mmCIF file of C-alpha atoms and ligand atoms in Angstrom:
data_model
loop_
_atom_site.group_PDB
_atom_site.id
_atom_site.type_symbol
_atom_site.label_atom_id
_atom_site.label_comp_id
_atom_site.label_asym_id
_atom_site.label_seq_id
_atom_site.Cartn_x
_atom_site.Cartn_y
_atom_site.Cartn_z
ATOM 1 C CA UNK A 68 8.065 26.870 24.033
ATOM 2 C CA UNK A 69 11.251 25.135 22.723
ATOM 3 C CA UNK A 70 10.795 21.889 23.676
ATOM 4 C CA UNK A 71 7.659 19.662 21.910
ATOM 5 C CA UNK A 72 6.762 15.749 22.494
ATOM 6 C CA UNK A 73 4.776 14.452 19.971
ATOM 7 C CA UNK A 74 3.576 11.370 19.754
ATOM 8 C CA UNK A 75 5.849 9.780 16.942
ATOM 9 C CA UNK A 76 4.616 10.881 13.610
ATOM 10 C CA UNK A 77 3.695 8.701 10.357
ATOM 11 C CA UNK A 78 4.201 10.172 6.750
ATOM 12 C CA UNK A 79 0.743 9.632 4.541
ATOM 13 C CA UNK A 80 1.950 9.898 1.277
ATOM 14 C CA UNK A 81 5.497 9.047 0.863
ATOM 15 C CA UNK A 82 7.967 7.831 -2.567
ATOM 16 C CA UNK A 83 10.539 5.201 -1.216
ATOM 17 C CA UNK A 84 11.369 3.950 -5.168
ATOM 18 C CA UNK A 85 13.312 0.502 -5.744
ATOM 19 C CA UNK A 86 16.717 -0.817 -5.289
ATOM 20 C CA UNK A 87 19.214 1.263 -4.471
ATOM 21 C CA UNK A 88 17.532 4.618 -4.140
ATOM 22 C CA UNK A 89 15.287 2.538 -1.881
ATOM 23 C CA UNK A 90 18.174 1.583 0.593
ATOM 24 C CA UNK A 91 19.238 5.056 0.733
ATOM 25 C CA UNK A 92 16.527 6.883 1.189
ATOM 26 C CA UNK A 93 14.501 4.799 3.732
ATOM 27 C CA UNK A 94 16.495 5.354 6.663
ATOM 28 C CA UNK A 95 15.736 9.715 6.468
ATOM 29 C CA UNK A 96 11.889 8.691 7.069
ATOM 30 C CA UNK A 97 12.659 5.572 9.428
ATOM 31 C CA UNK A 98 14.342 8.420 11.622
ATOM 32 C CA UNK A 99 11.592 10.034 12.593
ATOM 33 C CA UNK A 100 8.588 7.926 11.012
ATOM 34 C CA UNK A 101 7.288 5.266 12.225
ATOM 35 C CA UNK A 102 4.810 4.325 9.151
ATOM 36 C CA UNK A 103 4.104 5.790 6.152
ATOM 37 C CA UNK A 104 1.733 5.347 3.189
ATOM 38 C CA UNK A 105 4.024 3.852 0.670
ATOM 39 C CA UNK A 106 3.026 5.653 -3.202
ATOM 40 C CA UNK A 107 3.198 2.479 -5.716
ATOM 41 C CA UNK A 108 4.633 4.451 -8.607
ATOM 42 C CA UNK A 109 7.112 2.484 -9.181
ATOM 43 C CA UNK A 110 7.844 1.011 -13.031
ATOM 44 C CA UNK A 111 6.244 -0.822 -13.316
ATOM 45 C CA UNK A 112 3.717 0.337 -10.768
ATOM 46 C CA UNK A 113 2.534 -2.109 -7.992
ATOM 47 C CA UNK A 114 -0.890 -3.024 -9.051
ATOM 48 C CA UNK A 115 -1.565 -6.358 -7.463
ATOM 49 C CA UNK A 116 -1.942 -7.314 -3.861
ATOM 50 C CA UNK A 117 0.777 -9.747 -4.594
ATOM 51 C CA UNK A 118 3.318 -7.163 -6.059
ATOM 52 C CA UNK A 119 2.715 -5.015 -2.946
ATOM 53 C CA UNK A 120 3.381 -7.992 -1.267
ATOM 54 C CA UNK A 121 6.603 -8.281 -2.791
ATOM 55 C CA UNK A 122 7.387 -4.615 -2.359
ATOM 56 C CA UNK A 123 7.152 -4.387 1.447
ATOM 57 C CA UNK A 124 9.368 -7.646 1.665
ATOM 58 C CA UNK A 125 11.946 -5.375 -0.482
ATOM 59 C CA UNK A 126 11.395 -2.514 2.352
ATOM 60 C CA UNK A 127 12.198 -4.647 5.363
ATOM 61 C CA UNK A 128 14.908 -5.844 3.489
ATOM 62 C CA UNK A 129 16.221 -2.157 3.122
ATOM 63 C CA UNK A 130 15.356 -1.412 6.827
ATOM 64 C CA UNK A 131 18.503 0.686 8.660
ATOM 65 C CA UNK A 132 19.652 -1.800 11.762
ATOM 66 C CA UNK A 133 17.334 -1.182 14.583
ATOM 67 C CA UNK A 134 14.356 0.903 12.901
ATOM 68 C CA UNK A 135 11.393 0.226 13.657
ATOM 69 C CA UNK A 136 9.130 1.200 10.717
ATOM 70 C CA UNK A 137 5.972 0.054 8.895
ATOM 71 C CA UNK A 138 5.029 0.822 5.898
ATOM 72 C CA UNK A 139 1.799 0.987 4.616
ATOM 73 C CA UNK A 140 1.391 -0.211 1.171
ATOM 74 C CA UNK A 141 -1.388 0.960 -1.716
ATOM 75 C CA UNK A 142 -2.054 -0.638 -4.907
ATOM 76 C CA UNK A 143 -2.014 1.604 -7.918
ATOM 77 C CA UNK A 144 -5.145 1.817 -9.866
ATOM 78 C CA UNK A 145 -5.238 0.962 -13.518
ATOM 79 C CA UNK A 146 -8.472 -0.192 -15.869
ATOM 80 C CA UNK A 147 -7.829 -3.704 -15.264
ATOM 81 C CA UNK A 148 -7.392 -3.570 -11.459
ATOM 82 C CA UNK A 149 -9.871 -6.594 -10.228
ATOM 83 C CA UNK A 150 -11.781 -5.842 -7.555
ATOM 84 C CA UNK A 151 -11.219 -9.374 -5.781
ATOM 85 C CA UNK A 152 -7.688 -8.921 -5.701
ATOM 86 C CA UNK A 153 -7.978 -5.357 -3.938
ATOM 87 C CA UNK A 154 -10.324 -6.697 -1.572
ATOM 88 C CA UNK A 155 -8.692 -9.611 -0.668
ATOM 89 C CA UNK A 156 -5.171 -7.023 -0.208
ATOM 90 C CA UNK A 157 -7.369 -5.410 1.996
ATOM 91 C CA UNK A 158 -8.597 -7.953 4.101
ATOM 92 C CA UNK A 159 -5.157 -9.026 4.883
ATOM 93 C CA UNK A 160 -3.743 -5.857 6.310
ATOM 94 C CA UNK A 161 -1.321 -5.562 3.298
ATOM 95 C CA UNK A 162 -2.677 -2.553 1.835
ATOM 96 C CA UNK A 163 -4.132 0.239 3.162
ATOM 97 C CA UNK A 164 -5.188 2.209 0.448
ATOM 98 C CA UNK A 165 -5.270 2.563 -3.168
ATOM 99 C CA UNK A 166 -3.889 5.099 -5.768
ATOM 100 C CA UNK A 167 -5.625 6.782 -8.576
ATOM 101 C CA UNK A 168 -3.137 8.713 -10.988
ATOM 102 C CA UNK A 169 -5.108 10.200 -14.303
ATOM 103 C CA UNK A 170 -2.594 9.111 -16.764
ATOM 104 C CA UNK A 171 -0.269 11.203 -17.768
ATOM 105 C CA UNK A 172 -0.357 13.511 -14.399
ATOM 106 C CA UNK A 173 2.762 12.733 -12.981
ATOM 107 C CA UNK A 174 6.235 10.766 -12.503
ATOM 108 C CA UNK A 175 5.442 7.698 -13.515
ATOM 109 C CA UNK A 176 1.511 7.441 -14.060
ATOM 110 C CA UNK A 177 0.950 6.471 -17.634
ATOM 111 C CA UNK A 178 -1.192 3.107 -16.392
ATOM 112 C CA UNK A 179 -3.051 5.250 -14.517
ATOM 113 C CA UNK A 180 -6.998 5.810 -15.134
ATOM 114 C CA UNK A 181 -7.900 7.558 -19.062
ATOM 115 C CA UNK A 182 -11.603 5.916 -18.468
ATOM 116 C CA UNK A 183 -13.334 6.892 -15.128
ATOM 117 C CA UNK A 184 -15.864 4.556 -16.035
ATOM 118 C CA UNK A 185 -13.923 1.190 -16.109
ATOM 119 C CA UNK A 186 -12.610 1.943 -12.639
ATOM 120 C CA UNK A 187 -16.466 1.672 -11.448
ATOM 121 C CA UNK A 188 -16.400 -1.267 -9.703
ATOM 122 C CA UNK A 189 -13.044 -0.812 -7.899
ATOM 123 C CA UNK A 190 -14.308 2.052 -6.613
ATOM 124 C CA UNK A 191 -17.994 0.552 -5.434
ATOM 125 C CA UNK A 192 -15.994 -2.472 -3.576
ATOM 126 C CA UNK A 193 -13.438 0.119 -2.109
ATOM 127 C CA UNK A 194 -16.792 1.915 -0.851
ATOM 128 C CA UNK A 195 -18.648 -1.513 0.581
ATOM 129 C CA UNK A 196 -14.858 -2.141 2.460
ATOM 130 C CA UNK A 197 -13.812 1.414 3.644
ATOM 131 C CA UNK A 198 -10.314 1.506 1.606
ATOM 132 C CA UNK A 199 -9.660 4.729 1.047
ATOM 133 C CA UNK A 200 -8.552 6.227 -2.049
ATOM 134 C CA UNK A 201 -5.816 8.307 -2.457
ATOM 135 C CA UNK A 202 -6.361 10.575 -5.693
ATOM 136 C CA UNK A 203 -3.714 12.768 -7.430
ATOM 137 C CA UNK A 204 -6.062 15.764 -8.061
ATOM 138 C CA UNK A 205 -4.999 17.157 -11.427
ATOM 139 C CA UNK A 206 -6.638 17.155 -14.574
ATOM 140 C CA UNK A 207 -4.316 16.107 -17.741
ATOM 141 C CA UNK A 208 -6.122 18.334 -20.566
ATOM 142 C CA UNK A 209 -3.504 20.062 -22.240
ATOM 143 C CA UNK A 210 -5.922 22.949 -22.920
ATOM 144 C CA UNK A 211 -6.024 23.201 -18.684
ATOM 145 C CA UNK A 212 -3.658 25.877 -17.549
ATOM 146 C CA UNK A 213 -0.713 23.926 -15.020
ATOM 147 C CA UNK A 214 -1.917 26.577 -12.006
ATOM 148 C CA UNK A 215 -5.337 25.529 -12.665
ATOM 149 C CA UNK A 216 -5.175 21.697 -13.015
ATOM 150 C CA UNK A 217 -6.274 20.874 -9.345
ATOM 151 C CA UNK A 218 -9.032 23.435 -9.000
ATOM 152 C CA UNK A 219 -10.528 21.713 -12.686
ATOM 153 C CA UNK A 220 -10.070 18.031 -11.172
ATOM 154 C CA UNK A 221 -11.885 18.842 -8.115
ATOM 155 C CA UNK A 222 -14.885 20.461 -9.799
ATOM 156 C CA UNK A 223 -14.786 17.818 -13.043
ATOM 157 C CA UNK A 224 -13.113 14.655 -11.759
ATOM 158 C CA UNK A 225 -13.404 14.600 -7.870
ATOM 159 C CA UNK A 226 -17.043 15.500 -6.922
ATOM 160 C CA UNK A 227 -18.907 13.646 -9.523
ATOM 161 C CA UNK A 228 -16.524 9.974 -8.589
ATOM 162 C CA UNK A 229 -17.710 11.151 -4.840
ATOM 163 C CA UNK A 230 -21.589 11.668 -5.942
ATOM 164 C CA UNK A 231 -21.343 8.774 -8.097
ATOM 165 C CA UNK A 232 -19.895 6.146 -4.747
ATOM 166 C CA UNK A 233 -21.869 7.017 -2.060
ATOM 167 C CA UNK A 234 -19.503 6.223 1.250
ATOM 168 C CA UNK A 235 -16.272 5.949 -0.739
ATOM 169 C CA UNK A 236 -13.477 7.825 1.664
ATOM 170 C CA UNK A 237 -11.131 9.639 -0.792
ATOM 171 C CA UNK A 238 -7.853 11.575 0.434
ATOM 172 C CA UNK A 239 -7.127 14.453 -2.061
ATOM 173 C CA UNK A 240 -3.153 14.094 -1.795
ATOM 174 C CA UNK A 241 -0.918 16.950 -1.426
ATOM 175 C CA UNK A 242 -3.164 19.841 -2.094
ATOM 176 C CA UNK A 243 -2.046 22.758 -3.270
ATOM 177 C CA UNK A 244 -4.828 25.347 -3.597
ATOM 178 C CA UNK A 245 -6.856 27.757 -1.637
ATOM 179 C CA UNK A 246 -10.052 25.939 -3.896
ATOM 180 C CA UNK A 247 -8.404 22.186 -2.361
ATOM 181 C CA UNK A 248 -8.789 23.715 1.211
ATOM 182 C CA UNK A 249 -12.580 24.959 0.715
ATOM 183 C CA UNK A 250 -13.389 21.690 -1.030
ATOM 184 C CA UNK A 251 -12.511 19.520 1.696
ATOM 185 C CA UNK A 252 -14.063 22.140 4.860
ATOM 186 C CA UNK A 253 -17.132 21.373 2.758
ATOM 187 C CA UNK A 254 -17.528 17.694 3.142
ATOM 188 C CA UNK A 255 -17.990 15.405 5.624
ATOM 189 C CA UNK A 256 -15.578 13.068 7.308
ATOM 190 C CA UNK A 257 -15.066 10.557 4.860
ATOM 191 C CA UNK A 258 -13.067 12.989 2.751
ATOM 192 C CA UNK A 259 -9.233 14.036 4.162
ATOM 193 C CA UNK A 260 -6.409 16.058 2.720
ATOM 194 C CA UNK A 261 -2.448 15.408 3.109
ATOM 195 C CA UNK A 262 -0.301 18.738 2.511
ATOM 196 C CA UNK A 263 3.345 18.233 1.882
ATOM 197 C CA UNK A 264 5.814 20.097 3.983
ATOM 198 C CA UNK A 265 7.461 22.089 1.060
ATOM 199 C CA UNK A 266 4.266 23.546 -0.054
ATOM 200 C CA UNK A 267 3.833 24.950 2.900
ATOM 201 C CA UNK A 268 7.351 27.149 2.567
ATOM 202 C CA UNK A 269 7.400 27.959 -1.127
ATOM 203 C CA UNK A 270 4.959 29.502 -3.940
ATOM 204 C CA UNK A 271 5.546 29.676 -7.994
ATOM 205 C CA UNK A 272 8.114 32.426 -7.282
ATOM 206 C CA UNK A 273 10.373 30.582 -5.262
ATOM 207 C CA UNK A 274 10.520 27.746 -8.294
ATOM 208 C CA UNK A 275 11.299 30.856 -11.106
ATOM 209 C CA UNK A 276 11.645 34.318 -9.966
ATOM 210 C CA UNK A 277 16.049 34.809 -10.183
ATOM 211 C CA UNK A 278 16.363 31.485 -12.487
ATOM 212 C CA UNK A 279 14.985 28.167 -12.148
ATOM 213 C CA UNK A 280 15.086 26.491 -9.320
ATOM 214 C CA UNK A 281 14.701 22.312 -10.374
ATOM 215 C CA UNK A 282 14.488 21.451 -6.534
ATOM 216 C CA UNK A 283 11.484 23.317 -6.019
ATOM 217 C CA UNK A 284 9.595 21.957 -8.855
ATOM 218 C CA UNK A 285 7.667 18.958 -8.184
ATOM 219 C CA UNK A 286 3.428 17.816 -8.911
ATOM 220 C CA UNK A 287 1.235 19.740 -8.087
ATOM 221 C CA UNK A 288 3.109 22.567 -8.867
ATOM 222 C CA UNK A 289 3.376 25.477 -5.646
ATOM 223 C CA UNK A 290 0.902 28.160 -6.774
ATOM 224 C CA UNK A 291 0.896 31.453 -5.774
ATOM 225 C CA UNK A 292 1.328 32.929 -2.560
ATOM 226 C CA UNK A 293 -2.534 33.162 -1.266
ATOM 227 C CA UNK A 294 -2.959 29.397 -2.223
ATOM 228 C CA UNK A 295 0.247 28.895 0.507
ATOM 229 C CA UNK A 296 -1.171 30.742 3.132
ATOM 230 C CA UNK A 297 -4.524 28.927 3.071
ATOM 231 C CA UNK A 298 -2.501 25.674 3.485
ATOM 232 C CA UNK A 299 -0.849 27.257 5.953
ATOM 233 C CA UNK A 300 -3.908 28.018 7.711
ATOM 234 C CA UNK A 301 -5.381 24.371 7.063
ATOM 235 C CA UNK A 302 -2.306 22.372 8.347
ATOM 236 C CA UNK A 303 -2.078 24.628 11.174
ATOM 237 C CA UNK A 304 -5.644 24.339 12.342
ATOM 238 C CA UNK A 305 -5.679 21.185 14.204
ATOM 239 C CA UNK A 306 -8.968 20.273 11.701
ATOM 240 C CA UNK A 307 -9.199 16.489 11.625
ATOM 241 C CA UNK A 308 -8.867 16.326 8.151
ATOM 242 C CA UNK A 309 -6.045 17.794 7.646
ATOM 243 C CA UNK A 310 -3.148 15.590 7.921
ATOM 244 C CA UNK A 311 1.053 15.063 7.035
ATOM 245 C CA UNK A 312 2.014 13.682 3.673
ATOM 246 C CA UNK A 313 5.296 14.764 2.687
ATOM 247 C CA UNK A 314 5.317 13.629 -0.877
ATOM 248 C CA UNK A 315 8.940 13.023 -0.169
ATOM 249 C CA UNK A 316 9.905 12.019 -3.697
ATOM 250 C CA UNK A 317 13.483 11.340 -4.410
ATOM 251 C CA UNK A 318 15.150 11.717 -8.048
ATOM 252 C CA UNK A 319 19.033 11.772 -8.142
ATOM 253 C CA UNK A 320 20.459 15.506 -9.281
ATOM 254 C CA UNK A 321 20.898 14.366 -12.989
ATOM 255 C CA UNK A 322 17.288 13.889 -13.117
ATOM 256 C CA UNK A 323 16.370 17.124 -11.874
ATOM 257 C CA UNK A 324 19.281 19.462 -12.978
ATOM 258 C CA UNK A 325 18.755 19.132 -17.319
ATOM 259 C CA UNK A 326 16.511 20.339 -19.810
ATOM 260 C CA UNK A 327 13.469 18.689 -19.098
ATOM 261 C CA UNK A 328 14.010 17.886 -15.061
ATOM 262 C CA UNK A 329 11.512 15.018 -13.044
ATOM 263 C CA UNK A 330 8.913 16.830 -10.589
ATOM 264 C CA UNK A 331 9.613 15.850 -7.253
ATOM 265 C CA UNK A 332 11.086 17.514 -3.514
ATOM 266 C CA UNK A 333 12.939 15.412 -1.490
ATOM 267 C CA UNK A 334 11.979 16.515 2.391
ATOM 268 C CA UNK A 335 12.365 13.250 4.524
ATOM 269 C CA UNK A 336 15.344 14.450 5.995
ATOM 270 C CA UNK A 337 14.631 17.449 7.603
ATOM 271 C CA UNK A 338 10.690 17.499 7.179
ATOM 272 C CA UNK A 339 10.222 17.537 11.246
ATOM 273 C CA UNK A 340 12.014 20.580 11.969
ATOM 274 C CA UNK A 341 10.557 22.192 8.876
ATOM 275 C CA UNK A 342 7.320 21.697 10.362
ATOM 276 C CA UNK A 343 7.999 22.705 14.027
ATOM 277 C CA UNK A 344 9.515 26.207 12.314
ATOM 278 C CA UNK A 345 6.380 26.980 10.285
ATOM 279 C CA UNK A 346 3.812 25.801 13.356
ATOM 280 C CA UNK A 347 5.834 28.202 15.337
ATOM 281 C CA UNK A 348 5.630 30.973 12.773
ATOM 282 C CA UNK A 349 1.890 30.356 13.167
ATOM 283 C CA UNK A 350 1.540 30.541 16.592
ATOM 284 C CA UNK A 351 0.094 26.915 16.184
ATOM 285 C CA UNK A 352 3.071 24.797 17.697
ATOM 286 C CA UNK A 353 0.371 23.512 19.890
ATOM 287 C CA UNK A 354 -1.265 21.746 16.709
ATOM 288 C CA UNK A 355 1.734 20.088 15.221
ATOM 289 C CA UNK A 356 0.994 16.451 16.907
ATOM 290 C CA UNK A 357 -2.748 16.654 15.130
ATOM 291 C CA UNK A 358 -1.106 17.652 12.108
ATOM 292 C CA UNK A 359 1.589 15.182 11.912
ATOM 293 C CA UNK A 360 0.464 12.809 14.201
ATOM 294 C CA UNK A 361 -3.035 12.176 14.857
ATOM 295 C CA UNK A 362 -5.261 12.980 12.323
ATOM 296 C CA UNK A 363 -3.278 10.714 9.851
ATOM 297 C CA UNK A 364 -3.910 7.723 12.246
ATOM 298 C CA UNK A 365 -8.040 8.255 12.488
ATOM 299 C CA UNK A 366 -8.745 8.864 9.329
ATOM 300 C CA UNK A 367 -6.939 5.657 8.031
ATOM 301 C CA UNK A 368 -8.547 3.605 11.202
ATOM 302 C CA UNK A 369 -4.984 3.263 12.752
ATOM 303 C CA UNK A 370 -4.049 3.823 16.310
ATOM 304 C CA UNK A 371 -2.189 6.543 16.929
ATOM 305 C CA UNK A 372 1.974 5.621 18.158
ATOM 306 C CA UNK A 373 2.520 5.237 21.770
ATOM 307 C CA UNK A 374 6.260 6.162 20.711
ATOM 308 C CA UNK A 375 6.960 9.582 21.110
ATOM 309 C CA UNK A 376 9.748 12.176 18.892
ATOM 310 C CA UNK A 377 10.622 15.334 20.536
ATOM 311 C CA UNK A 378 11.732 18.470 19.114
ATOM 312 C CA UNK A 379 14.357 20.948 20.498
ATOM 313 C CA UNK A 380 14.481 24.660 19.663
ATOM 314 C CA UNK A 381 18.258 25.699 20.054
ATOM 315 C CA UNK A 382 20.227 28.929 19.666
ATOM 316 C CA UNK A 383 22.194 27.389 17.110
ATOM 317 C CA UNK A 384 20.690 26.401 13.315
ATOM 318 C CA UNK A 385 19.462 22.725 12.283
ATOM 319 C CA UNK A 386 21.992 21.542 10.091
ATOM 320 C CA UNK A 387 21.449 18.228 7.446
ATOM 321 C CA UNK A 388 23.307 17.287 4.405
ATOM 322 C CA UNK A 389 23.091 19.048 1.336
ATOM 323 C CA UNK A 390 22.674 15.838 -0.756
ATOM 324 C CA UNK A 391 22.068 12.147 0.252
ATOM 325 C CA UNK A 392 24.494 9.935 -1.364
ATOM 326 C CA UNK A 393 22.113 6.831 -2.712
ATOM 327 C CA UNK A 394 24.310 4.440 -4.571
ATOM 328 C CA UNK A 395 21.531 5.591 -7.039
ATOM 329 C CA UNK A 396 23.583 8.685 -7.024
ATOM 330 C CA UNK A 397 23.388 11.936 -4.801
ATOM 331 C CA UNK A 398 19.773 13.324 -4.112
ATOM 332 C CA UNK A 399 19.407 16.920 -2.853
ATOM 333 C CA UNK A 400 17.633 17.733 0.428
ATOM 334 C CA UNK A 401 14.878 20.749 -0.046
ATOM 335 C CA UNK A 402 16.239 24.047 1.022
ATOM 336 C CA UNK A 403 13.576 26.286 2.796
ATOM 337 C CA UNK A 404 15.830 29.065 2.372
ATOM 338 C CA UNK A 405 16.281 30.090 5.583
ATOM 339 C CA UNK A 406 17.393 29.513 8.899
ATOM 340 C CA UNK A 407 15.992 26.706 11.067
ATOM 341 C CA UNK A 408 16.264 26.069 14.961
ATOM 342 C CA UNK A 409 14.302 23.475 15.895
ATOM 343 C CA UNK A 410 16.233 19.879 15.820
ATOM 344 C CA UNK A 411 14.246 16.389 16.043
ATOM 345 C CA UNK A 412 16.132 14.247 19.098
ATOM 346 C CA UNK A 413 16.734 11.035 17.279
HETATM 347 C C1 NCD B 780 6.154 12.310 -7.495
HETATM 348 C C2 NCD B 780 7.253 11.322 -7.940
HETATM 349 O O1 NCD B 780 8.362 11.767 -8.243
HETATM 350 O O2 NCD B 780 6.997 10.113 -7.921
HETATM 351 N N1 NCD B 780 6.555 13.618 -7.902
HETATM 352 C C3 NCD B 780 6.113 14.788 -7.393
HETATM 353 O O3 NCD B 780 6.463 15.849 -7.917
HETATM 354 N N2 NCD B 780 5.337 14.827 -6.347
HETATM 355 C C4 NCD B 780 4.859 11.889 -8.046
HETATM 356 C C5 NCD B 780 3.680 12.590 -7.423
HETATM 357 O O4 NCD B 780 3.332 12.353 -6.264
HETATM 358 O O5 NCD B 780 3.057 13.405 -8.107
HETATM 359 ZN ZN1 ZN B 781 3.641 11.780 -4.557
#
């Protein structure tokens, strides 16, 4: 096969930051995206249904002429979050989700949850509505190895919140882990997982073996190669809960290339071909629409896009810019490393 139609895909877990980062990253997902689940990790962090209001006016502000592109906003999840406000986000189509970050776990997550049990009743109205949670699945305890920090937040963390709100749909966001993959064949259909495209291509060596790589590195960290291939295996299944979330999270190269560099890949730009060479590679080509397509669309309750994006296998290699130029300053594009033939017609 070297020619795919898809219907046009959406991006479930996606960084589109502020200002002018914001205007210069938007249009590599409006390309080929037509929505995406827009992370509220911004500082501050959108919390209320009126900030996310305010956000997604920023967004269409930022559109590229002539895109057509909706994003989906969440609310990020703090102690104080009231569960009126959340609701009444929800009921009004504004936000589609909401995002748990266990402080400390990431860019830009120190509001995020220290007390499971003040987030209680969030949680129980998010059940009684059907908002779906989105849930960074790493434990924070310094004593908890970095490789080991999602496989501890699903057993300590993420099964007892699920036994504790009956009905509450949770996605685990970009899992990393052979033990994420297991977890969520296990249980039923009001549990999905996203899986980035980069964490498909690399493990732990690619970030240190010859020197260390700082555009590799992002949370969750890529574990080691076994972990990969059962992603591999899961996003190339066609399983419904499976589903496209590129964590696409830009940092300019200052921010990455120093002593103590952010976590974060930047992948909007060339995420569709990416995909289309590792569905190949799996003799699963057949699978990419579920993948980045469909399942995305039932699990959140959204119709899937009439629009279409087709993909072209060629003799000769995708090409894409090395960096972006954001009048944030330049952010690099992830590398896979290799080759790549397949080219999304714009
Ligand atoms: C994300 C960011 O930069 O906002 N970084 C990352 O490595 N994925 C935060 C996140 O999703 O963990
Ligand atoms: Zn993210």
């Amino acid at each position: 096969m070297t020619r795919i139609t898809l219907p046009r895909p959406d991006d479930w877990h996606l960084h589109l930051r502020d200002g002018a980062m914001l205007s210069g990253v938007l249009p590599e997902t409006t390309r080929h995206f037509a929505r995406a689940i827009v992370m509220p990790n911004l500082v501050p962090p959108v919390v209320t249904g009126a900030e996310a209001a305010a956000y997604r006016d920023r967004i269409l502000v930022a559109m590229p002429e002539g895109a057509t592109f909706d994003p989906l906003m969440t609310l990020y999840l703090t102690e104080t979050t009231d569960p009126a406000d959340v609701a009444a986000a929800a009921a009004s189509g504004l936000v589609k989700a909401v995002k748990l970050y266990p402080a400390g776990a990431t860019t830009n997550s120190h509001s995020g949850v220290r007390d499971f049990d003040k987030v209680r009743g969030v949680l129980e109205k998010m059940a009684e509505i059907g908002l779906p949670l989105c849930v960074h699945g790493e434990v924070v305890d310094p004593a908890v190895d970095i490789f080991d920090r999602e496989a501890v937040f699903i057993e300590t963390v993420l099964d007892p919140i699920r036994r504790a709100t009956p009905g509450l749909r949770v996605v685990m966001e970009h899992i990393t882990t052979k033990d994420g993959v297991d977890y969520a064949r296990s249980q039923g259909d009001d549990l999905g997982a996203t899986i980035t495209t980069h964490h498909l291509i690399i493990n732990r060596n690619h970030i240190l073996v010859g020197g260390i790589k700082p555009h590799y590195y992002c949370l969750p960290v890529a574990k080691r190669e076994h972990h990969r291939l059962a992603l591999r295996a899961a996003a190339t299944s066609g399983e419904a809960r499976f589903f496209l979330g590129t964590d696409s999270a830009p940092h300019v190269d200052p921010l990455k290339e120093c002593a103590c560099g952010c976590a974060g890949c930047f992948t909007a730009t060339n995420t569709m071909s990416l995909l289309a060479h590792v569905f190949e590679e799996e003799g699963k080509l057949a699978n990419l629409a579920a993948f980045a397509s469909e399942n995305g669309p039932r699990f959140y309750r959204l119709p899937v896009n009439k629009e279409t994006l087709t993909l072209e296998k060629t003799a000769s290699a995708a090409t894409w810019p090395a960096k972006i130029e954001t009048g944030a300053g330049p952010v690099t594009v992830f590398d896979p490393g290799f080759p790549v033939f397949w080219h999304a017609i714009d």
